[in-house]
Coordinates of C-alpha atoms and ligand atoms in Angstrom, one line a residue:
M1 CA -0.1 0.1 0.1
K2 CA 1.0 3.3 -1.1
E3 CA 0.6 6.6 1.2
L4 CA 0.8 10.1 0.2
R5 CA 1.9 12.6 3.1
L6 CA 1.1 16.2 2.7
I7 CA 3.9 18.4 4.4
L8 CA 2.6 22.4 4.1
G9 CA 4.8 25.3 4.0
D10 CA 4.2 25.2 7.9
Q11 CA 4.8 22.3 8.7
L12 CA 8.6 22.1 8.7
N13 CA 9.0 20.1 11.7
L14 CA 11.8 17.8 11.1
N15 CA 11.5 16.0 15.1
H16 CA 7.9 15.0 13.7
S17 CA 7.5 11.3 14.5
W18 CA 6.7 10.5 11.0
Y19 CA 10.5 10.9 9.8
Q20 CA 11.8 8.6 12.8
V21 CA 11.4 5.7 10.4
I22 CA 12.0 5.6 6.6
D23 CA 9.4 3.7 4.7
P24 CA 9.6 3.5 0.6
S25 CA 6.3 3.2 0.6
V26 CA 5.5 6.6 1.9
I27 CA 5.8 9.8 -0.4
Y28 CA 6.0 13.3 1.3
L29 CA 4.5 15.7 -1.2
M30 CA 5.5 19.7 -0.7
M31 CA 4.0 22.1 -2.8
E32 CA 5.0 25.9 -3.6
V33 CA 1.5 27.8 -4.2
A34 CA 0.3 30.7 -5.1
S35 CA -3.1 30.8 -3.7
E36 CA -2.8 32.9 -0.1
A37 CA -0.8 35.5 -2.8
E38 CA -3.8 35.8 -4.9
R39 CA -6.7 36.8 -1.3
S40 CA -3.9 39.5 -0.3
P41 CA -0.5 40.3 -1.7
Q42 CA 2.3 39.0 0.1
H43 CA 5.8 40.4 1.4
A44 CA 8.4 39.7 -1.1
Q45 CA 10.3 38.2 2.0
K46 CA 7.7 36.1 3.2
I47 CA 7.5 34.1 -0.1
L48 CA 11.1 34.0 -0.3
G49 CA 11.3 33.2 3.1
T50 CA 9.0 30.6 3.2
F51 CA 9.7 28.7 -0.3
A52 CA 13.6 28.9 0.7
A53 CA 13.0 27.0 4.4
M54 CA 10.9 24.5 2.3
R55 CA 13.0 23.7 0.0
A56 CA 16.1 23.5 2.4
F57 CA 13.5 20.9 4.7
S58 CA 13.0 18.8 1.3
E59 CA 16.7 18.7 1.1
S60 CA 17.1 17.6 4.6
L61 CA 14.5 14.8 4.3
T62 CA 16.0 13.5 1.0
S63 CA 19.4 13.4 2.4
L64 CA 17.5 11.2 5.7
G65 CA 16.4 8.9 2.8
H66 CA 12.9 10.0 2.9
R67 CA 11.2 10.0 -0.9
V68 CA 10.1 13.3 -1.3
H69 CA 8.1 14.9 -4.0
Y70 CA 8.6 18.9 -4.4
V71 CA 6.3 20.6 -6.6
T72 CA 8.0 24.4 -7.2
I73 CA 6.0 27.4 -7.9
S74 CA 7.0 26.8 -11.6
A75 CA 6.6 23.5 -12.3
P76 CA 4.5 22.5 -15.5
D77 CA 2.2 20.2 -13.3
N78 CA 1.7 22.5 -10.2
Q79 CA -2.1 22.5 -10.0
Q80 CA -1.2 25.9 -7.5
S81 CA -3.8 24.6 -5.0
F82 CA -3.5 22.5 -2.0
S83 CA -6.5 20.1 -2.9
S84 CA -5.9 20.3 -6.8
N85 CA -1.8 19.3 -6.2
V86 CA -2.8 16.6 -4.0
S87 CA -5.7 15.0 -6.4
Y88 CA -3.1 15.1 -8.9
F89 CA -0.2 13.2 -7.1
C90 CA -2.5 10.9 -5.6
Q91 CA -3.7 9.3 -9.2
K92 CA -0.2 9.9 -11.0
F93 CA 1.4 7.7 -7.8
A94 CA -1.6 5.5 -7.6
V95 CA -1.4 5.7 -4.0
S96 CA -4.2 4.3 -1.7
S97 CA -3.8 6.5 1.6
F98 CA -3.5 10.0 1.6
V99 CA -2.6 11.4 5.3
W100 CA -1.5 15.3 6.4
Q101 CA -1.2 17.2 9.6
E102 CA -3.4 18.9 10.6
P103 CA -3.5 22.5 9.1
D104 CA -3.4 25.5 11.0
S105 CA -5.3 27.6 8.6
W106 CA -9.3 26.8 9.1
Y107 CA -9.6 27.3 5.3
V108 CA -7.0 24.7 4.5
D109 CA -8.2 22.3 7.0
Q110 CA -11.4 22.5 5.5
E111 CA -10.3 22.1 2.0
L112 CA -8.2 19.3 2.7
K113 CA -11.0 17.6 4.9
K114 CA -13.7 17.9 1.8
F115 CA -10.9 16.8 -0.7
F116 CA -10.4 13.6 1.4
N117 CA -14.5 13.1 2.5
S118 CA -15.2 13.1 -1.0
S119 CA -12.3 10.5 -2.5
S120 CA -12.3 6.8 -1.7
L121 CA -8.6 7.1 0.1
D122 CA -7.7 5.7 3.2
G123 CA -6.0 7.9 5.8
G124 CA -7.1 10.8 7.5
D125 CA -5.2 13.9 9.6
T126 CA -2.9 13.9 12.4
T127 CA -1.5 16.2 14.9
T128 CA 1.6 18.7 13.8
E129 CA 2.9 17.7 17.1
H130 CA 4.5 21.5 17.8
F131 CA 1.7 23.2 19.7
L132 CA 1.6 22.4 23.6
E133 CA -2.3 22.6 23.6
P134 CA -4.7 20.5 21.3
R135 CA -6.4 23.1 18.9
D136 CA -9.5 22.7 21.4
G137 CA -7.7 23.2 24.5
L138 CA -8.5 26.6 24.9
S139 CA -12.3 26.6 24.3
L140 CA -12.6 23.2 26.4
F141 CA -10.9 25.5 29.4
M142 CA -12.9 28.2 28.8
K143 CA -16.5 26.0 28.8
S144 CA -17.1 26.6 32.3
R145 CA -16.0 30.4 32.7
S146 CA -18.1 33.2 31.8
I147 CA -15.1 35.6 30.7
W148 CA -12.3 34.5 28.3
K149 CA -9.1 36.0 29.4
M150 CA -5.5 35.4 28.4
E151 CA -4.3 35.4 32.1
N152 CA -6.5 32.7 33.1
W153 CA -5.4 30.2 30.4
Y154 CA -1.6 31.2 31.3
R155 CA -1.8 30.4 34.3
H156 CA -3.3 27.3 33.9
L157 CA -0.5 26.2 31.7
R158 CA 1.8 27.4 33.7
V159 CA 0.9 25.3 36.1
K160 CA 0.0 22.3 33.8
H161 CA 3.3 22.2 32.1
N162 CA 5.3 23.4 35.6
V163 CA 6.8 26.3 33.8
L164 CA 8.1 28.9 36.6
M165 CA 6.4 27.4 39.1
E166 CA 8.3 26.5 42.6
E167 CA 6.2 24.1 45.5
G168 CA 2.9 25.3 43.5
K169 CA 3.6 28.9 43.7
P170 CA 5.3 30.9 40.8
I171 CA 8.6 31.9 41.0
G172 CA 9.3 35.2 41.7
G173 CA 6.2 35.1 44.1
A174 CA 3.8 36.8 41.1
W175 CA 2.4 36.0 37.9
N176 CA 3.4 38.8 36.4
F177 CA 5.7 41.4 36.0
D178 CA 4.4 43.9 33.3
K179 CA 4.9 46.9 35.9
E180 CA 8.7 46.3 35.4
N181 CA 8.6 45.8 31.7
R182 CA 7.9 49.3 30.5
K183 CA 11.0 50.9 30.4
S184 CA 11.3 53.1 27.0
W185 CA 15.1 52.8 25.4
R186 CA 17.3 55.8 24.9
G187 CA 20.3 53.9 23.2
D188 CA 21.7 51.8 26.3
P189 CA 22.0 48.8 26.6
S190 CA 23.2 48.0 22.6
P191 CA 21.1 45.3 21.7
D192 CA 22.8 42.5 20.0
S193 CA 22.0 42.2 16.2
T194 CA 24.3 39.4 15.3
S195 CA 22.1 36.5 15.2
R196 CA 20.7 36.6 11.8
P197 CA 22.0 34.5 9.1
T198 CA 22.5 36.0 5.8
H199 CA 21.5 34.1 2.5
D200 CA 21.5 35.1 -1.5
H201 CA 18.4 33.8 -2.6
S202 CA 19.0 35.8 -5.8
A203 CA 18.2 32.7 -8.0
L204 CA 15.0 31.7 -5.7
W205 CA 14.0 35.3 -6.4
S206 CA 14.2 35.2 -10.0
E207 CA 12.0 32.1 -9.9
I208 CA 9.4 33.7 -8.1
I209 CA 9.2 36.8 -10.8
K210 CA 8.9 34.4 -13.5
A211 CA 6.1 33.0 -11.6
K212 CA 4.1 35.8 -11.6
V213 CA 3.3 36.0 -7.6
I214 CA 2.2 39.2 -6.5
T215 CA 4.5 40.5 -4.0
F216 CA 5.3 44.0 -2.4
G217 CA 8.1 45.1 -0.4
N218 CA 12.1 45.2 -0.5
P219 CA 13.1 41.3 -1.1
D220 CA 16.4 41.6 -0.1
A221 CA 17.3 38.7 -1.5
A222 CA 21.1 39.1 -2.2
A223 CA 21.4 39.7 1.5
F224 CA 18.6 37.5 3.0
Q225 CA 18.2 37.9 6.7
W226 CA 15.6 35.0 8.1
P227 CA 16.6 31.3 9.0
S228 CA 16.4 28.8 6.3
N229 CA 16.4 25.8 8.8
R230 CA 16.3 24.2 11.8
D231 CA 20.3 24.7 13.1
E232 CA 20.1 28.4 11.8
S233 CA 16.8 29.3 13.8
L234 CA 18.1 27.3 17.1
A235 CA 21.4 29.5 16.5
M236 CA 19.0 32.1 17.0
L237 CA 16.9 31.0 19.9
K238 CA 20.3 30.5 21.6
R239 CA 22.2 33.8 21.1
F240 CA 18.5 35.5 22.2
C241 CA 18.7 34.1 25.2
D242 CA 22.9 34.5 25.9
T243 CA 22.0 38.4 24.9
N244 CA 18.9 39.8 24.4
L245 CA 16.4 38.3 26.6
Q246 CA 18.1 39.4 29.5
F247 CA 16.7 43.4 29.0
F248 CA 13.4 41.6 26.9
G249 CA 11.6 42.6 30.0
D250 CA 12.5 45.6 30.4
Y251 CA 12.1 47.2 27.1
Q252 CA 9.7 45.4 25.3
D253 CA 7.4 48.0 24.8
A254 CA 10.0 50.6 23.9
M255 CA 10.2 52.1 20.5
S256 CA 13.3 53.9 18.5
E257 CA 14.4 54.7 15.4
K258 CA 17.7 53.8 16.4
S259 CA 17.1 49.8 16.5
Q260 CA 14.2 48.6 14.7
T261 CA 14.0 45.5 16.4
L262 CA 15.8 46.4 20.0
F263 CA 16.0 42.8 22.6
H264 CA 13.0 41.5 20.5
S265 CA 13.6 37.8 19.4
L266 CA 12.9 37.3 16.0
L267 CA 11.7 33.9 16.3
S268 CA 8.3 34.1 15.1
F269 CA 9.2 32.8 11.6
S270 CA 11.0 30.1 12.7
L271 CA 8.5 29.0 15.3
N272 CA 5.1 29.8 12.8
L273 CA 7.2 27.9 10.5
K274 CA 7.3 24.6 13.1
M275 CA 11.6 25.0 12.5
I276 CA 11.6 25.2 16.0
S277 CA 9.0 24.5 19.1
P278 CA 7.5 26.3 21.4
H279 CA 8.7 23.7 24.2
E280 CA 12.2 24.0 23.1
V281 CA 12.1 28.2 22.8
L282 CA 10.6 27.9 26.5
N283 CA 13.2 25.2 27.7
A284 CA 16.0 27.9 26.3
A285 CA 14.5 31.0 28.3
L286 CA 14.4 28.8 31.4
D287 CA 17.6 27.8 31.4
A288 CA 18.5 31.2 31.0
L289 CA 16.9 32.0 34.5
E290 CA 19.5 32.8 37.1
P291 CA 19.7 30.7 40.2
D292 CA 19.0 33.9 42.4
H293 CA 15.8 34.5 40.0
N294 CA 17.4 38.1 39.3
N295 CA 15.9 38.3 35.5
I296 CA 12.7 36.7 36.2
A297 CA 10.6 39.6 34.9
S298 CA 12.6 39.3 31.4
V299 CA 12.2 35.5 31.6
E300 CA 8.6 35.5 32.8
G301 CA 7.6 38.1 30.5
F302 CA 9.3 36.2 27.0
V303 CA 7.4 33.0 28.7
R304 CA 4.1 34.7 28.9
Q305 CA 4.4 35.6 25.2
V306 CA 5.1 31.9 24.0
L307 CA 3.4 30.1 26.2
G308 CA 0.3 32.5 27.0
W309 CA -0.4 34.9 24.0
R310 CA 0.9 32.4 21.5
E311 CA -1.2 29.4 22.3
Y312 CA -4.3 31.6 23.8
V313 CA -4.5 33.2 19.9
R314 CA -4.5 30.1 18.4
G315 CA -7.1 28.5 20.9
I316 CA -9.3 31.8 19.7
Y317 CA -8.7 31.2 16.6
W318 CA -10.0 27.7 16.6
A319 CA -12.8 28.5 18.8
K320 CA -14.6 31.4 16.8
M321 CA -13.4 30.6 13.2
P322 CA -14.7 31.2 10.6
D323 CA -17.3 33.5 11.7
Y324 CA -14.4 35.5 13.9
L325 CA -13.3 36.9 10.5
S326 CA -15.9 39.1 9.6
S327 CA -16.0 41.0 13.3
N328 CA -16.9 44.1 13.0
A329 CA -17.8 45.8 16.3
F330 CA -17.7 49.3 15.4
A331 CA -18.7 48.6 11.7
F332 CA -15.6 50.4 10.7
S333 CA -16.0 51.0 6.6
N334 CA -12.9 53.8 5.9
K335 CA -10.3 52.1 3.6
L336 CA -6.8 51.9 4.2
P337 CA -4.6 55.2 3.0
A338 CA -2.6 54.5 0.1
W339 CA 0.3 55.0 2.0
F340 CA -0.2 51.9 4.4
W341 CA 1.9 50.3 1.1
T342 CA 4.1 52.7 0.3
G343 CA 5.3 54.5 3.7
E344 CA 5.0 58.2 2.2
V345 CA 3.3 59.7 5.3
D346 CA 4.4 62.7 7.8
M347 CA 3.2 61.0 10.8
K348 CA 6.9 60.0 12.2
C349 CA 6.0 56.8 14.3
M350 CA 3.6 55.5 11.4
N351 CA 6.5 56.7 8.7
V352 CA 9.3 54.6 10.7
T353 CA 7.0 51.3 11.3
I354 CA 5.5 51.3 7.6
N355 CA 8.8 51.7 5.8
Q356 CA 10.5 49.3 8.6
S357 CA 7.7 47.0 7.8
L358 CA 8.2 47.1 3.8
D359 CA 11.8 46.9 4.2
T360 CA 12.3 43.9 6.6
A361 CA 8.8 42.0 6.8
Y362 CA 9.0 42.6 10.7
A363 CA 8.0 45.1 13.0
H364 CA 7.7 44.4 17.0
H365 CA 5.0 43.7 18.6
I366 CA 4.3 47.4 20.3
Q367 CA 5.0 49.0 16.7
R368 CA 2.0 46.7 15.3
L369 CA -0.3 46.9 18.1
M370 CA 0.5 50.7 19.6
I371 CA 1.5 52.3 16.3
V372 CA -0.5 51.1 13.1
G373 CA -3.2 49.0 15.1
N374 CA -4.4 52.0 17.1
F375 CA -3.6 54.6 14.1
S376 CA -6.3 51.9 12.1
L377 CA -8.8 51.9 15.0
L378 CA -8.7 55.6 15.8
A379 CA -9.3 56.1 12.0
G380 CA -12.2 53.6 11.8
L381 CA -10.3 51.6 9.1
D382 CA -12.5 48.4 8.1
P383 CA -11.0 45.6 10.2
R384 CA -11.0 43.3 7.4
D385 CA -9.0 45.5 5.2
V386 CA -6.5 46.0 8.0
H387 CA -6.2 42.0 8.7
L388 CA -5.5 41.8 5.1
W389 CA -2.8 44.0 5.4
Y390 CA -1.4 42.6 8.7
L391 CA -1.2 38.8 6.8
G392 CA 0.5 40.4 3.9
I393 CA 3.3 42.4 4.6
Y394 CA 4.7 40.6 8.0
I395 CA 7.3 37.3 7.6
D396 CA 5.6 35.4 10.1
A397 CA 1.9 36.3 9.2
L398 CA 0.0 33.1 9.5
E399 CA -3.9 33.4 9.7
W400 CA -4.4 31.4 12.9
V401 CA -2.2 33.9 14.7
E402 CA -2.5 37.4 13.0
V403 CA -6.4 37.1 12.7
P404 CA -6.6 37.1 16.7
N405 CA -4.3 39.4 16.8
T406 CA -5.6 42.0 14.2
I407 CA -9.3 41.4 14.4
G408 CA -9.2 40.9 18.4
M409 CA -6.3 42.6 20.2
S410 CA -5.3 45.2 17.8
Q411 CA -8.8 46.4 16.2
Y412 CA -11.3 45.2 19.1
A413 CA -13.6 44.4 16.0
D414 CA -14.8 40.9 18.0
G415 CA -16.8 43.4 20.5
G416 CA -14.0 42.2 23.5
I417 CA -13.6 38.4 23.4
L418 CA -9.7 38.5 23.0
A419 CA -8.6 41.8 24.9
T420 CA -10.7 43.4 27.8
K421 CA -10.1 47.0 26.4
P422 CA -9.3 48.5 22.9
Y423 CA -5.7 49.2 22.5
V424 CA -5.8 52.9 21.9
S425 CA -3.7 55.7 23.2
S426 CA -2.7 59.2 22.6
S427 CA 0.8 60.6 21.5
A428 CA 1.3 60.7 25.0
Y429 CA 2.1 57.1 25.1
I430 CA 3.9 57.2 22.1
N431 CA 6.1 59.5 23.0
R432 CA 6.7 58.1 26.2
M433 CA 7.5 54.7 24.7
S434 CA 9.7 56.2 21.4
D435 CA 12.1 58.9 20.3
Y436 CA 9.5 59.0 17.0
C437 CA 7.6 62.6 18.2
K438 CA 11.0 64.3 18.7
S439 CA 11.1 64.8 14.8
C440 CA 7.9 65.0 13.8
K441 CA 6.0 67.4 11.8
Y442 CA 3.0 67.0 14.1
Q443 CA 3.2 69.3 17.2
R444 CA 2.3 67.2 20.3
K445 CA 1.7 70.7 22.1
E446 CA -0.7 72.3 19.6
K447 CA -4.5 71.1 20.4
H448 CA -6.8 71.2 17.5
G449 CA -4.8 73.1 14.4
A450 CA -3.1 71.7 11.2
Q451 CA 0.0 70.9 12.9
S452 CA -1.7 68.7 16.0
C453 CA -0.8 65.1 16.7
P454 CA -3.3 62.8 14.7
F455 CA -3.4 60.4 17.3
D456 CA -4.5 62.9 20.1
T457 CA -7.6 64.0 18.2
L458 CA -9.0 60.7 16.6
Y459 CA -7.7 59.4 20.2
W460 CA -10.6 61.7 22.0
D461 CA -12.7 61.3 19.3
F462 CA -12.9 57.4 19.5
L463 CA -13.7 58.2 23.6
I464 CA -16.5 60.6 23.0
T465 CA -18.0 59.0 20.1
H466 CA -18.0 55.1 22.2
R467 CA -18.0 56.5 25.4
K468 CA -21.2 54.5 25.9
A469 CA -20.5 51.8 24.8
F470 CA -17.8 51.4 27.3
K471 CA -19.3 52.7 30.0
N472 CA -20.0 49.9 32.0
N473 CA -16.2 48.5 31.6
P474 CA -13.8 48.8 34.2
R475 CA -10.7 48.9 32.5
M476 CA -12.0 52.0 30.4
A477 CA -13.5 53.8 33.5
M478 CA -10.1 56.0 34.0
M479 CA -10.0 57.1 30.4
L480 CA -13.3 58.0 30.3
K481 CA -13.5 60.1 33.3
N482 CA -10.8 62.2 31.4
I483 CA -13.7 63.3 29.0
D484 CA -15.4 65.1 31.8
R485 CA -12.6 67.2 32.1
K486 CA -13.2 68.8 28.1
T487 CA -15.6 71.3 27.6
E488 CA -18.2 71.8 25.1
S489 CA -16.4 73.8 22.6
E490 CA -13.1 71.5 23.0
M491 CA -15.6 68.5 22.1
V492 CA -17.0 70.7 19.1
K493 CA -13.5 71.3 18.0
I494 CA -12.0 67.7 18.1
A495 CA -15.1 66.4 16.9
A496 CA -14.3 68.7 13.4
R497 CA -10.7 68.1 13.3
A498 CA -11.4 64.4 13.4
R499 CA -13.5 64.9 10.6
D500 CA -10.8 66.4 9.1
L501 CA -8.4 64.2 9.8
R502 CA -10.2 61.5 8.1
D503 CA -11.4 63.2 5.0
N504 CA -7.7 63.8 4.3
I505 CA -6.5 60.7 5.5
E506 CA -4.3 59.9 2.3
N507 CA -2.9 63.5 2.8
L508 CA -1.3 62.6 6.3
Ligands
FAD601 C1 -2.3 43.5 14.9 C2 -1.0 42.6 15.1 C3 -0.7 41.4 14.3 C4 0.0 40.4 14.8 N1 0.4 39.3 13.9 C5 1.3 38.4 14.2 C6 1.0 37.2 12.7 O1 0.7 37.3 12.1 N2 2.5 36.3 13.2 C7 3.0 36.2 14.6 O2 3.6 35.3 15.0 N3 2.4 37.2 15.4 C8 1.8 38.3 15.4 N4 1.5 39.4 16.2 C9 2.1 39.1 17.5 C10 3.2 39.9 17.8 O3 3.6 41.0 17.6 C11 4.5 39.0 17.2 O4 4.7 37.8 17.1 C12 6.2 39.3 17.4 O5 6.1 41.0 17.2 C13 7.0 38.5 16.2 O6 8.7 38.9 16.9 P1 9.4 38.0 18.1 O7 9.8 36.7 17.3 O8 10.5 39.2 17.6 O9 8.6 38.2 19.0 P2 9.0 38.5 20.4 O10 8.6 39.8 21.1 O11 10.5 38.1 20.9 O12 7.8 37.5 21.2 C14 8.2 36.0 21.3 C15 7.2 34.9 20.6 O13 6.0 35.2 21.6 C16 4.9 34.7 20.6 N5 4.0 36.1 20.5 C17 4.5 37.5 21.4 N6 3.4 38.1 21.4 C18 2.7 37.3 20.2 C19 0.8 37.6 20.4 N7 0.3 38.4 20.8 N8 0.5 36.4 19.8 C20 0.7 35.4 19.4 N9 2.3 35.0 19.9 C21 2.7 36.1 20.0 C22 5.6 35.0 19.0 O14 5.8 33.6 18.8 C23 7.0 35.4 19.3 O15 8.3 34.8 18.6 C24 1.0 40.2 15.9 C25 0.3 41.7 16.8 C26 -0.1 42.4 16.3 C27 -0.3 43.5 17.6
SF4_602 S1 3.7 63.9 17.1 FE1 2.0 62.4 16.8 S2 2.1 61.7 14.6 FE2 4.2 62.1 15.2 S3 5.4 60.5 16.1 FE3 4.3 61.8 17.8 S4 2.7 60.3 18.2 FE4 3.3 60.0 15.8

């Protein structure tokens, strides 16, 4: 009996039990398809990095003795969709069984199940052996709880997986050190930036262009800086734990023109393609905990992201899809301005973040959340369009993790399922956490004039407009209370300037 096993582009887990036995009756199928790029344009580095890592993975399997059939983007028999390719190659190789690892995308999951159910093949799906929790782990945990809260889930996982626990209590005496993790960064200490590999992917890039895959952003093909395999990913993990992790906690919310990545790990691409596992990442971070627990704030801050947020957003995705994608709690419908794709905008914070994203396919969490996301929500942009922008631009953007972060955390379009309050701020937060405002055309001190900061006007306008909707939310109480300090005439000016900003959004 011959069996076809599908390996998707984000299933590059060399430690999967599939590969422990070499079986000549098993054919592994890998394919480069452009269907994702048809839904929304993708950053050149995302396509390049994914294809490069897939090709390297295929070579690794082949060198171990496995039989791999790899369909390149320009292969004449590439059917350009997952199910069409699977159908075609099942017939071509005359297999009687088809097996696949659970896709992380709801759509691909549906597509493969539909194909399988309509076929007469044996087989079925199996786990990716990557995540700490199953797809439905979060919804089962939340069954008896009325409010979905990341913190409850995170504490549950800390105990369940015995992470940073000592005699049943959290190490360091607290579950959370967020208050210590809010420093701005003025240039010292220096972040380490030596951990990244360099590849010349020029030949692959030419192939992608020839295949007419729609991309945008800087391909950086000749000096490509994202890892292509497990060894490079592990080297980045080690270097991060040896250097930047100790400052991760203090500066995780900081932003600066002087450093694009600061003390962040840049591991999301490796993790999401499964070149490394969350277990490995967590263990490496836990090994870096000093015996006196002096660096607990940094280690816990990092563990919270990988164990808490990453597993949480995945659980939300599987609990709420497919309806989640069309959530639009505020019924916002404004279009994204063209400068989201060019970076040609005078608002310094947006200019820096968008240009960096176009150039490197990366922005760190606070840039995504409190700069671009914050602006998008305050400006009333259509959350579906915002989602497609995020899905296209970031190297690590896969729907299961991008959608809850964008639709839920950043745009509050789910009405508060993922986040307990909208992540909105005025320029005060941006100025405190970054050096962007110093060299901005807009003036924080000016109140309502043409040079006043768009974030300030839009922030107040958002709070005033949605005041009623948030009146029972205790986490919004402080913010809403400040509205009472505004006079009637000030509110009129805010509304007028906000209208003007939205009408002239292309010219900010
Ligand atoms: C609007 C928006 C969109 C986002 N889209 C994506 C996306 O498409 N893919 C993606 O992996 N992350 C996404 N994130 C989460 C987060 O911003 C990125 O994981 C992080 O910036 C990746 O950089 P890093 O590896 O240097 O992370 P670090 O800051 O070093 O964090 C370590 C790891 O923790 C995990 N992590 C941290 N925060 C989150 C989070 N909120 N959700 C899930 N995992 C998290 C990531 O795996 C990350 O690699 C998004 C956040 C926002 C606000
Ligand atoms: S002044 Fe306003 S627009 Fe300019 S960088 Fe600061 S927050 Fe951004």
